[in-house]
PDB file of C-alpha atoms in Angstrom:
ATOM      1  CA  UNK A   1    -170.681  57.708 -14.857  1.00 66.00           C
ATOM      2  CA  UNK A   2    -168.308  57.494 -11.787  1.00 76.00           C
ATOM      3  CA  UNK A   3    -165.858  54.698 -12.316  1.00 82.00           C
ATOM      4  CA  UNK A   4    -163.645  52.760  -9.785  1.00 87.00           C
ATOM      5  CA  UNK A   5    -160.223  54.342  -9.313  1.00 89.00           C
ATOM      6  CA  UNK A   6    -158.285  51.150 -10.293  1.00 93.00           C
ATOM      7  CA  UNK A   7    -158.399  48.172 -12.567  1.00 95.00           C
ATOM      8  CA  UNK A   8    -160.749  45.425 -11.684  1.00 94.00           C
ATOM      9  CA  UNK A   9    -158.158  42.684 -12.158  1.00 95.00           C
ATOM     10  CA  UNK A  10    -156.433  40.894  -9.354  1.00 94.00           C
ATOM     11  CA  UNK A  11    -152.949  39.234  -9.868  1.00 90.00           C
ATOM     12  CA  UNK A  12    -152.013  36.600  -7.293  1.00 93.00           C
ATOM     13  CA  UNK A  13    -154.630  37.818  -5.002  1.00 93.00           C
ATOM     14  CA  UNK A  14    -153.505  41.475  -5.090  1.00 95.00           C
ATOM     15  CA  UNK A  15    -155.583  44.180  -6.682  1.00 94.00           C
ATOM     16  CA  UNK A  16    -154.101  46.005  -9.588  1.00 94.00           C
ATOM     17  CA  UNK A  17    -153.648  49.577  -8.509  1.00 93.00           C
ATOM     18  CA  UNK A  18    -153.457  51.093 -12.108  1.00 94.00           C
ATOM     19  CA  UNK A  19    -156.086  53.357 -13.218  1.00 92.00           C
ATOM     20  CA  UNK A  20    -158.589  52.105 -15.629  1.00 94.00           C
ATOM     21  CA  UNK A  21    -158.107  52.688 -19.451  1.00 95.00           C
ATOM     22  CA  UNK A  22    -161.213  50.744 -20.712  1.00 96.00           C
ATOM     23  CA  UNK A  23    -164.913  50.159 -19.665  1.00 96.00           C
ATOM     24  CA  UNK A  24    -165.485  46.494 -20.553  1.00 97.00           C
ATOM     25  CA  UNK A  25    -168.951  45.396 -21.497  1.00 96.00           C
ATOM     26  CA  UNK A  26    -170.671  42.517 -23.270  1.00 96.00           C
ATOM     27  CA  UNK A  27    -173.054  43.437 -26.073  1.00 96.00           C
ATOM     28  CA  UNK A  28    -175.850  40.729 -26.402  1.00 91.00           C
ATOM     29  CA  UNK A  29    -178.991  40.510 -28.295  1.00 89.00           C
ATOM     30  CA  UNK A  30    -180.875  41.665 -25.240  1.00 88.00           C
ATOM     31  CA  UNK A  31    -178.607  44.555 -24.133  1.00 92.00           C
ATOM     32  CA  UNK A  32    -175.161  45.616 -22.905  1.00 94.00           C
ATOM     33  CA  UNK A  33    -173.716  44.700 -19.780  1.00 93.00           C
ATOM     34  CA  UNK A  34    -170.779  46.478 -18.084  1.00 92.00           C
ATOM     35  CA  UNK A  35    -168.571  43.819 -16.496  1.00 93.00           C
ATOM     36  CA  UNK A  36    -165.319  45.524 -15.529  1.00 95.00           C
ATOM     37  CA  UNK A  37    -162.861  48.398 -15.854  1.00 96.00           C
ATOM     38  CA  UNK A  38    -159.344  47.436 -16.926  1.00 97.00           C
ATOM     39  CA  UNK A  39    -155.928  48.978 -17.530  1.00 95.00           C
ATOM     40  CA  UNK A  40    -153.750  48.636 -20.634  1.00 95.00           C
ATOM     41  CA  UNK A  41    -151.701  45.970 -18.892  1.00 96.00           C
ATOM     42  CA  UNK A  42    -154.482  43.386 -18.272  1.00 96.00           C
ATOM     43  CA  UNK A  43    -156.798  44.199 -21.254  1.00 97.00           C
ATOM     44  CA  UNK A  44    -155.787  41.051 -23.225  1.00 97.00           C
ATOM     45  CA  UNK A  45    -155.783  38.929 -20.246  1.00 95.00           C
ATOM     46  CA  UNK A  46    -159.244  39.955 -19.334  1.00 96.00           C
ATOM     47  CA  UNK A  47    -160.550  39.551 -22.773  1.00 97.00           C
ATOM     48  CA  UNK A  48    -159.345  35.788 -22.820  1.00 96.00           C
ATOM     49  CA  UNK A  49    -160.849  35.271 -19.434  1.00 95.00           C
ATOM     50  CA  UNK A  50    -164.213  36.553 -20.401  1.00 96.00           C
ATOM     51  CA  UNK A  51    -164.114  34.571 -23.627  1.00 96.00           C
ATOM     52  CA  UNK A  52    -163.458  31.346 -21.620  1.00 97.00           C
ATOM     53  CA  UNK A  53    -166.221  32.367 -19.148  1.00 96.00           C
ATOM     54  CA  UNK A  54    -168.648  32.782 -22.028  1.00 95.00           C
ATOM     55  CA  UNK A  55    -167.811  29.323 -23.287  1.00 97.00           C
ATOM     56  CA  UNK A  56    -168.583  27.838 -19.979  1.00 97.00           C
ATOM     57  CA  UNK A  57    -171.853  29.760 -19.636  1.00 93.00           C
ATOM     58  CA  UNK A  58    -170.615  31.844 -16.713  1.00 94.00           C
ATOM     59  CA  UNK A  59    -170.920  35.156 -18.516  1.00 91.00           C
ATOM     60  CA  UNK A  60    -173.541  36.377 -21.009  1.00 90.00           C
ATOM     61  CA  UNK A  61    -172.993  35.462 -24.678  1.00 93.00           C
ATOM     62  CA  UNK A  62    -172.134  38.329 -27.050  1.00 95.00           C
ATOM     63  CA  UNK A  63    -169.460  40.638 -28.247  1.00 97.00           C
ATOM     64  CA  UNK A  64    -166.812  41.692 -25.769  1.00 97.00           C
ATOM     65  CA  UNK A  65    -166.434  45.482 -26.027  1.00 97.00           C
ATOM     66  CA  UNK A  66    -163.637  47.760 -24.870  1.00 97.00           C
ATOM     67  CA  UNK A  67    -164.441  51.542 -24.602  1.00 96.00           C
ATOM     68  CA  UNK A  68    -161.689  53.920 -23.941  1.00 95.00           C
ATOM     69  CA  UNK A  69    -162.008  55.979 -20.670  1.00 91.00           C
ATOM     70  CA  UNK A  70    -162.163  59.571 -21.454  1.00 84.00           C
ATOM     71  CA  UNK A  71    -160.882  61.828 -18.654  1.00 73.00           C
ATOM     72  CA  UNK A  72    -162.980  64.862 -17.707  1.00 72.00           C
ATOM     73  CA  UNK A  73    -160.933  67.854 -16.463  1.00 66.00           C
ATOM     74  CA  UNK A  74    -162.459  70.517 -14.380  1.00 64.00           C
ATOM     75  CA  UNK A  75    -161.089  73.587 -12.587  1.00 59.00           C
ATOM     76  CA  UNK A  76    -163.753  73.489  -9.752  1.00 58.00           C
ATOM     77  CA  UNK A  77    -161.642  71.599  -7.234  1.00 56.00           C
ATOM     78  CA  UNK A  78    -160.752  73.934  -4.411  1.00 61.00           C
ATOM     79  CA  UNK A  79    -157.964  71.898  -2.714  1.00 60.00           C
ATOM     80  CA  UNK A  80    -159.873  71.499   0.564  1.00 64.00           C
ATOM     81  CA  UNK A  81    -158.318  69.571   3.443  1.00 65.00           C
ATOM     82  CA  UNK A  82    -160.418  66.477   2.630  1.00 65.00           C
ATOM     83  CA  UNK A  83    -159.012  66.337  -0.857  1.00 66.00           C
ATOM     84  CA  UNK A  84    -155.366  66.079   0.360  1.00 67.00           C
ATOM     85  CA  UNK A  85    -156.420  63.433   3.076  1.00 69.00           C
ATOM     86  CA  UNK A  86    -158.041  61.231   0.267  1.00 68.00           C
ATOM     87  CA  UNK A  87    -154.951  61.608  -1.873  1.00 66.00           C
ATOM     88  CA  UNK A  88    -152.637  60.728   0.944  1.00 70.00           C
ATOM     89  CA  UNK A  89    -154.527  58.014   2.757  1.00 71.00           C
ATOM     90  CA  UNK A  90    -156.770  56.274   0.180  1.00 66.00           C
ATOM     91  CA  UNK A  91    -154.323  56.466  -2.859  1.00 65.00           C
ATOM     92  CA  UNK A  92    -151.055  56.263  -0.826  1.00 65.00           C
ATOM     93  CA  UNK A  93    -149.622  59.284  -2.641  1.00 62.00           C
ATOM     94  CA  UNK A  94    -147.773  62.163  -1.051  1.00 66.00           C
ATOM     95  CA  UNK A  95    -149.256  65.538  -1.631  1.00 59.00           C
ATOM     96  CA  UNK A  96    -148.068  69.183  -1.568  1.00 61.00           C
ATOM     97  CA  UNK A  97    -150.336  69.972   1.411  1.00 57.00           C
ATOM     98  CA  UNK A  98    -149.106  72.850   3.595  1.00 55.00           C
ATOM     99  CA  UNK A  99    -149.003  71.990   7.354  1.00 55.00           C
TER     100      UNK A  99
END
């Protein structure tokens, strides 16, 4: 499954730019619903927010489940020009691209 590159939480209107550490889902009697991905820093806050949303009937009732994200490493990335552009522009990180 392809996940978002950053945490789903917004703080004061600003998106958290940390990578996700957990896939958050709600397990209910009729299935499991993925609701977010979250970093370590925002895990507890999101859990409290989801619990209050469940009490208000705005989220499905059930057990809130946090599953650790497991990184998959591959050696098939060739380091093409578009890889460097994505790193530099989309992620705002300097790369070691040769001019």
